[in-house]
Structure formats: structure tokens, C-alpha cells
Coordinates of C-alpha atoms and ligand atoms in Angstrom, one line a residue:
X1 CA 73.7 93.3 70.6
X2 CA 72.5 93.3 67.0
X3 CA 71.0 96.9 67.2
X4 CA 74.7 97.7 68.5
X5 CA 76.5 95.8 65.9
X6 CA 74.0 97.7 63.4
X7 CA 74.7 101.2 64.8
X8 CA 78.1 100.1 64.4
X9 CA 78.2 99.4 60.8
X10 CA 75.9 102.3 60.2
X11 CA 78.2 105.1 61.8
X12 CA 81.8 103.5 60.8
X13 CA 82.4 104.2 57.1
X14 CA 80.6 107.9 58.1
X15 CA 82.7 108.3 60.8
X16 CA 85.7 107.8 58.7
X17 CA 85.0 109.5 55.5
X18 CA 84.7 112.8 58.0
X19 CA 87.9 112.1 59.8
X20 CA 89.6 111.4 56.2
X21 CA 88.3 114.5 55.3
X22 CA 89.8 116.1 58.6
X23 CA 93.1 114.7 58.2
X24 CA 93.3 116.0 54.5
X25 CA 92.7 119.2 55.3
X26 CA 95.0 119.1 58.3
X27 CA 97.6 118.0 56.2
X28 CA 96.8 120.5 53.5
X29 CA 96.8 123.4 55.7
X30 CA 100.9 123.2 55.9
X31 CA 101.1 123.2 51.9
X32 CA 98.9 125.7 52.0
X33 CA 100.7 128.2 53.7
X34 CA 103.3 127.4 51.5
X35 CA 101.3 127.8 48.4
X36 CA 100.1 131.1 49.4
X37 CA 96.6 130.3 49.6
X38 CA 95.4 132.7 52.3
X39 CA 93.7 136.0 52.0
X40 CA 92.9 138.1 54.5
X41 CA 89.7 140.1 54.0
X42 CA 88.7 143.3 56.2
X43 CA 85.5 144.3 57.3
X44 CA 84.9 148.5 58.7
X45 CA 84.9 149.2 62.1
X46 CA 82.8 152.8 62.9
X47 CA 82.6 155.0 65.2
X48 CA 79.1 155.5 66.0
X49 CA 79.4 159.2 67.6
X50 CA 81.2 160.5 64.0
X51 CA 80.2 157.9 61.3
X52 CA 83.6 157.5 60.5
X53 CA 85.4 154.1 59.8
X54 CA 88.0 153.9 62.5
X55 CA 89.9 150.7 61.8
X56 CA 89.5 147.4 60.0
X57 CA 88.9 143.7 61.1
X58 CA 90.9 141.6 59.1
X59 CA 89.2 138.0 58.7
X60 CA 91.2 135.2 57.5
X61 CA 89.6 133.0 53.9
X62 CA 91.2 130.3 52.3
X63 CA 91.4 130.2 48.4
X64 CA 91.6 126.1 48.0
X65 CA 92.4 125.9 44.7
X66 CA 90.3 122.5 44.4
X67 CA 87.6 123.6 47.4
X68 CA 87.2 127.0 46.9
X69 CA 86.6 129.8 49.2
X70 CA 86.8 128.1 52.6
X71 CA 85.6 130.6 55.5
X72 CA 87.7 130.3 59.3
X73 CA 85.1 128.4 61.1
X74 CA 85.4 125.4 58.6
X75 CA 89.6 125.4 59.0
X76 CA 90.8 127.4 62.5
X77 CA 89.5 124.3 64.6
X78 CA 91.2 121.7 62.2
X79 CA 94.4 124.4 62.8
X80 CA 94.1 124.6 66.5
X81 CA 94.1 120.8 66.8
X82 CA 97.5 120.2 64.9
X83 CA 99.3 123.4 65.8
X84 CA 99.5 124.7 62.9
X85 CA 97.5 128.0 64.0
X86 CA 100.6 129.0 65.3
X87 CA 102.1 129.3 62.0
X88 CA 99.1 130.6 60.6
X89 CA 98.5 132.8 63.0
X90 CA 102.1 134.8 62.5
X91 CA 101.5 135.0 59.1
X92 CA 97.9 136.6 59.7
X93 CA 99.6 139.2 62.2
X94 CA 102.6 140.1 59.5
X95 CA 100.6 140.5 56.5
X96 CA 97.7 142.9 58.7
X97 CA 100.6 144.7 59.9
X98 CA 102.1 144.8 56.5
X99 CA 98.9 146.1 55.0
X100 CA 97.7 148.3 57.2
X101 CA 100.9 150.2 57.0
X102 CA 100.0 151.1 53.9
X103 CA 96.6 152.5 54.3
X104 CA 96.8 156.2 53.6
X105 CA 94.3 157.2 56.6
X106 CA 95.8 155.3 59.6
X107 CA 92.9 153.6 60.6
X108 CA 93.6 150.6 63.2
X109 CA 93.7 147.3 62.1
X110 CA 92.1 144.4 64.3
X111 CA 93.5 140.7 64.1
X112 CA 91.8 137.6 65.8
X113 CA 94.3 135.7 68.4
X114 CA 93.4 132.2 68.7
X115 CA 94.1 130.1 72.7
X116 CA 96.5 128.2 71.1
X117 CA 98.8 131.1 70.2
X118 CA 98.8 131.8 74.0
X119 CA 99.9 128.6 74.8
X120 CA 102.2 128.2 72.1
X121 CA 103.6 131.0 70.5
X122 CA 105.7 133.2 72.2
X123 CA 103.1 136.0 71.4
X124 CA 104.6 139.4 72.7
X125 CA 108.1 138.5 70.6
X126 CA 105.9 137.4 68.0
X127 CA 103.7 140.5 67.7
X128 CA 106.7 143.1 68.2
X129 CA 108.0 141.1 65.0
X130 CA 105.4 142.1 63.0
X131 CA 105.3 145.8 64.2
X132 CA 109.1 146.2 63.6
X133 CA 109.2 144.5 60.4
X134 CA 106.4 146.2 59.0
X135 CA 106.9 149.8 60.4
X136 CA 103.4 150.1 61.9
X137 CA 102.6 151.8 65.2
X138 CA 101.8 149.7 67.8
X139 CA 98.8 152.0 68.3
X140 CA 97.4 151.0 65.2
X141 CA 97.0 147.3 66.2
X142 CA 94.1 145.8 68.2
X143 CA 94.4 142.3 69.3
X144 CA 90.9 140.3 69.2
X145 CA 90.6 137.4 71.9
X146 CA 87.6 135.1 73.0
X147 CA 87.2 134.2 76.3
X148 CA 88.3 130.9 75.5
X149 CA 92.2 132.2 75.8
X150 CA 91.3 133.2 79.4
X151 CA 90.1 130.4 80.7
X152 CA 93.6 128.5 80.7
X153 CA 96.7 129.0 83.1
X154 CA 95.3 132.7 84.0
X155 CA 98.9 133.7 85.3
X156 CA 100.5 133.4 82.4
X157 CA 97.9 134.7 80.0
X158 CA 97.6 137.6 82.2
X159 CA 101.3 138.3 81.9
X160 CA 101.2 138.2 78.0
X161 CA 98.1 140.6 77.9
X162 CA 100.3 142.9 80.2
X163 CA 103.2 142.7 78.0
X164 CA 101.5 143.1 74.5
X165 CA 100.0 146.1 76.1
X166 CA 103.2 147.4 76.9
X167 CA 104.2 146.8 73.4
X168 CA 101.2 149.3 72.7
X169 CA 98.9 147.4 70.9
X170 CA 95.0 147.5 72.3
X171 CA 93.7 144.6 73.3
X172 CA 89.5 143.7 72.6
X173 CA 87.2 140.9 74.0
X174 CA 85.8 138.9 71.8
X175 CA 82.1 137.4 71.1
X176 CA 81.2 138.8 74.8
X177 CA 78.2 137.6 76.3
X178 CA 78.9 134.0 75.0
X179 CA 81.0 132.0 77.2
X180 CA 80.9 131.7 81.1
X181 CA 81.8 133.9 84.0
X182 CA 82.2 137.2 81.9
X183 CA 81.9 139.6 84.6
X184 CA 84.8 138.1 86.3
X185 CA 86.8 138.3 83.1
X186 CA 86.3 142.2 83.0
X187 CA 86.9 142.6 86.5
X188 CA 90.7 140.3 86.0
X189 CA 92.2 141.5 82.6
X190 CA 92.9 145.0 81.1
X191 CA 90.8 144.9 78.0
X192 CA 90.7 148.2 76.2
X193 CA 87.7 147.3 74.1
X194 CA 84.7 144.7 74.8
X195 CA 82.8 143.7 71.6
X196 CA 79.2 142.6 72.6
X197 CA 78.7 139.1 70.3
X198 CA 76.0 139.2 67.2
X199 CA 73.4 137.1 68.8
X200 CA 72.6 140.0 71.0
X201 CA 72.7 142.5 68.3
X202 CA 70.5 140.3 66.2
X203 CA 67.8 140.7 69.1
X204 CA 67.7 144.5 69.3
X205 CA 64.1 146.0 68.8
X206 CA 62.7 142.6 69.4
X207 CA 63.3 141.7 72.5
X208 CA 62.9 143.9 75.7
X209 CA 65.4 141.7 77.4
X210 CA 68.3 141.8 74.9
X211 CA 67.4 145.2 74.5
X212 CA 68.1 145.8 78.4
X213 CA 71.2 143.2 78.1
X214 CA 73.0 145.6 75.7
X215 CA 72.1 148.8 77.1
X216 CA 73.7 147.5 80.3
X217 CA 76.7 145.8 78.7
X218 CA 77.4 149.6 77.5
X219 CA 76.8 151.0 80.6
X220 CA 78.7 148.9 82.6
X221 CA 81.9 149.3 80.0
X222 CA 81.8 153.2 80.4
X223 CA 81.7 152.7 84.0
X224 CA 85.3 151.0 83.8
X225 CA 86.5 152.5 81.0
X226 CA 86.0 150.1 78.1
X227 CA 84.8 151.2 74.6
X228 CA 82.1 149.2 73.1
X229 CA 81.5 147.7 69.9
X230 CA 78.5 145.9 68.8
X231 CA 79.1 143.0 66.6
X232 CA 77.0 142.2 63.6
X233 CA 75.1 145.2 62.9
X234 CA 73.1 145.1 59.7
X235 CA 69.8 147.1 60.1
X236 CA 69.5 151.1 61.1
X237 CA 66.8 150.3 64.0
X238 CA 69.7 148.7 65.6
X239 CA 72.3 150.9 64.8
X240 CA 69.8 153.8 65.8
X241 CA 69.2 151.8 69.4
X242 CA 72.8 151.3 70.0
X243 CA 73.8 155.1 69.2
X244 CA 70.9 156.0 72.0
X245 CA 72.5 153.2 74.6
X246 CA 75.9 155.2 74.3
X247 CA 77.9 152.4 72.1
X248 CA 80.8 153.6 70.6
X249 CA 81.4 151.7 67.8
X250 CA 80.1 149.1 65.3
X251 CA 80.6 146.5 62.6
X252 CA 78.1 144.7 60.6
X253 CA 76.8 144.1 57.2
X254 CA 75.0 147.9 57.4
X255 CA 78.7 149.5 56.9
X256 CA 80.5 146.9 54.8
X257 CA 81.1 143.5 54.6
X258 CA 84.4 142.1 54.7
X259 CA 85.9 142.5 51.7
X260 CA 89.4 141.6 49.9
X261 CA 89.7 145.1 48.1
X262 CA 89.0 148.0 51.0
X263 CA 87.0 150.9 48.9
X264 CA 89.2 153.5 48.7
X265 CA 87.3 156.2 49.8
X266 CA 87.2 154.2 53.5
X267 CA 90.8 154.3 53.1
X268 CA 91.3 157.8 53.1
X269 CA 88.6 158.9 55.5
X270 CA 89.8 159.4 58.9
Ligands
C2E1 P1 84.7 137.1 64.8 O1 86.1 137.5 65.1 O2 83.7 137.3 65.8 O3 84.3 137.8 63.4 C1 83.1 138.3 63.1 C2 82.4 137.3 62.1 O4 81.1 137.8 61.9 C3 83.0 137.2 60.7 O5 82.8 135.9 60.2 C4 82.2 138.2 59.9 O6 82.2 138.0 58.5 C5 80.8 138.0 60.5 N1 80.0 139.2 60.3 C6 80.3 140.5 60.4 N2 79.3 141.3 60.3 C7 78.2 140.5 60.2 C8 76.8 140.8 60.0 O7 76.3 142.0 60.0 N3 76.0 139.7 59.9 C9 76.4 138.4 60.0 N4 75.6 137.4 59.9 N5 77.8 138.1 60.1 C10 78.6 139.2 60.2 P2 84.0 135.1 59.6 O8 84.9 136.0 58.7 O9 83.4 133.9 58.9 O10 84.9 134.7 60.8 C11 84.4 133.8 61.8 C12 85.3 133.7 63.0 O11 86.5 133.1 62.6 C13 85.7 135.0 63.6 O12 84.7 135.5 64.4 C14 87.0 134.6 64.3 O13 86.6 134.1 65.6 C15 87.5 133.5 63.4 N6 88.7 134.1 62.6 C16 88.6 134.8 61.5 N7 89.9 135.2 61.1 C17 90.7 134.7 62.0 C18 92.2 134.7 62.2 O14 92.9 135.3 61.4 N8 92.7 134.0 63.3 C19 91.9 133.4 64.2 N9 92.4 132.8 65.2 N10 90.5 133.4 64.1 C20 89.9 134.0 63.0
MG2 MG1 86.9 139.1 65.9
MG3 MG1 83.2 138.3 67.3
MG4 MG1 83.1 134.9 66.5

């Protein structure tokens, strides 16, 4: 009983200093959106048979004007919880759209979906929005979703992928290899694009197995007509290992990291 009452004083004030901080940031997200305080940066996608950079990932960074630069994995989940993803979310799909419509080499432009825009948002109106508003083609936008959004009411996720795909937008899995029941997944819903997750990547040349895991990841894909990109590429023995296995395309530290200004000679290549 004492040891409890102990634990119990130990934990509480901790406990609530982090929820504090939680519910600050929670709140702060709303003014935030107001306040303009997101960026989005982009980070080159290439294609691995050319060299070429064949679209952009746009990742979303917060510019807290007390905090500083705060990266997605600190605020998404503190956005999921409240909602105010959906929000956010829009706003992330409007200003890629807007700004890819102005690159001059009409590379694609890849946004990251969260679950809670599935449930929530409306997606297919919300994504043809963005597309009319900002004038760009539909085949210039690639949708980027975790297995996480598939795991919840199947039907109607399955109907939105449909849809957004009859919008013409391409539609990539997420982070593959690191969630449950994959194969299943690739089996169910019409992915155009499957991109295998960093901690395999991160393996290559080290490991016989995650070499073998990759090489039939990519295999498998081309067998059902999926193009492959390997996450979090940053040495050439990888890249060189992938190129053999018959990946098509890659992302990673070795071809750029994300960045708020894209170089201009990227832009223009194509
Ligand atoms: P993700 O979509 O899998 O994005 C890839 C993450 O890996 C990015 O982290 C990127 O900066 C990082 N990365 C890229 N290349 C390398 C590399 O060579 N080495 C290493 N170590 N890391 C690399 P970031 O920007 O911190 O984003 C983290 C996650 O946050 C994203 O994972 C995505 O799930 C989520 N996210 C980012 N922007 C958005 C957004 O606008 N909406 C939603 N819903 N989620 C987002
Ligand atoms: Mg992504
Ligand atoms: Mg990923
Ligand atoms: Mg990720």
C-alpha cells in the first residue's frame, strides 16, 4: 500500500506536466493553422532506371514561433486525437496541389493521408477541391497511406480508394512491411505504388535476410503490377542492390533531403 501510494505520488505531477503539455499543443494546433505556421517541405523521389527525379514528397513541419521547428511525429498524433488532422490535412493537400502546379517540370507530387481523414473527411470531394482549385492534373498527385487506414470499416475505405482513383490520382502504400497482414492488403486494394519502409532499407548489404525480404517485396510488386519505391535510401551500396533487385524508384538522404526551397535544377529536370 505505501509502495503504491509512493508510485502514486511519484508518477502524478509527471503524468500531468505531459498531458498539460499535450493539451497545449492540442489547443495550439487550431491557432496555428490560423497563424500560418505550417510549411510543407519536399523531399526527391527517383527513378532508379533513369536517375531522374520523378516527383516530390511533401512532408509537413511546424514553425512554432516559441518551440521551433516541430517535425510530424511530435504533432500528427496530438492532431489525430482532437480532429483537427482533418483541417490540417486539407490544407496540406491544397497548398501541395497549389505548389506543384507551379513546378516547371511536372514532376508528381506525393501527400501523406492520415486514418482519420478516411473516417472523417469526405476525402474524394475533398481531394477534387484541391485539384480544381489549383489547376493540377490529377495525374500529378499521389496519395500516401499506412496500413493503419485499412484496417478500419474495409467497405467503406475501399470505396474511397476506388473513387479517388477515379478522380485520377495514384494511390501508394505506405511504410510497408511494418504493420500486420500485408499480403492480404495487396491482394484487397488497388494500390499503384507500394513503398517498402526504411527499416528494411537500412538492412541492405548487412543482412542476407533483409536483403532476400526486399528482393522479394520487388518481385512480388512486378508480378501484380505495383511500382516500388524503397524508403530511406542514403548509401550507394543500397541504392546499387536495389537497382539490381529491379526497384523502380527511391527516396532517401543519398538524393536530397526534404527541403523547404526545391533546387531548381530538380525542378526543371524531367
Ligand atoms: P513517411 O511518410 O514515411 O515519410 C518519410 C520520413 O522519413 C520523413 O520523416 C523523412 O524526412 C524521413 N526520411 C527520408 N529519407 C530518409 C533517410 O534517408 N534517412 C532517414 N533516417 N530518414 C529519412 P518526417 O518528415 O519526419 O515525417 C515522418 C512521418 O510523418 C511521415 O512518414 C508521415 O507518416 C508523417 N507525415 C509527414 N507529413 C505528413 C502530412 O502532411 N500528413 C500526414 N497525415 N502525415 C504526415
Ligand atoms: Mg509518406
Ligand atoms: Mg514511409
Ligand atoms: Mg513513416
Amino acid at each position: 500500500k505505501a509502495a503504491g501510494r509512493g508510485c502514486f505520488r511519484y508518477y502524478e505531477p509527471e503524468m500531468n506536466a505531459h498531458a498539460q503539455l499535450r493539451r497545449l499543443l492540442q489547443l495550439d494546433l487550431q491557432r496555428a493553422l490560423k497563424a500560418n505556421e505550417f510549411v510543407l517541405h519536399y523531399q526527391p523521389q527517383v527513378d532508379l532506371r533513369t536517375g531522374g527525379v520523378t516527383g516530390f514528397e511533401a512532408l509537413l513541419r511546424w514553425h512554432h514561433p516559441e518551440r521551433g521547428l516541430i517535425t510530424p511525429e511530435r504533432f500528427i498524433p496530438l492532431a489525430e486525437e482532437t480532429r483537427a488532422i482533418v483541417p490540417l490535412g486539407e490544407w496540406v493537400l491544397r497548398q501541395a496541389c497549389a505548389e506543384a502546379s507551379r513546378w516547371p517540370g511536372g514532376q508528381k507530387v506525393a501527400v501523406n493521408l492520415s486514418p482519420i481523414q478516411f473516417a472523417h473527411g469526405h476525402l474524394p470531394s475533398m481531394v477534387a477541391t484541391a485539384l480544381r482549385l489549383s489547376g493540377l492534373a490529377p495525374a500529378r498527385l499521389e496519395l500516401e497511406i499506412t496500413e493503419m487506414v485499412l484496417l478500419s470499416d474495409t467497405e467503406a475505405t475501399l470505396a474511397a480508394l476506388h473513387e479517388l482513383q477515379a478522380l485520377g490520382v495514384s494511390i501508394a502504400l505506405d511504410d510497408f512491411g511494418t504493420g500486420y497482414a500485408s499480403l492480404g492488403y495487396l491482394q484487397r486494394f488497388p494500390f499503384d505504388r507500394v513503398k517498402i519502409d526504411r527499416s528494411f532499407i537500412r538492412r541492405l548489404g548487412h543482412s542476407r535476410e533483409s536483403d532476400a525480404i526486399v528482393r522479394s517485396v520487388i518481385e512480388l510488386c512486378a508480378a501484380i503490377n505495383m511500382a516500388t519505391t524503397a524508403e530511406g535510401v542514403e548509401t550507394e551500396e543500397q541504392c546499387r542492390i536495389l537497382r539490381a533487385g529491379g526497384c523502380t524508384a527511391a527516396q532517401g538522404y543519398l538524393f536530397g533531403r526534404p527541403s523547404a526551397t526545391i533546387d531548381a535544377a530538380a525542378l526543371q529536370q524531367s
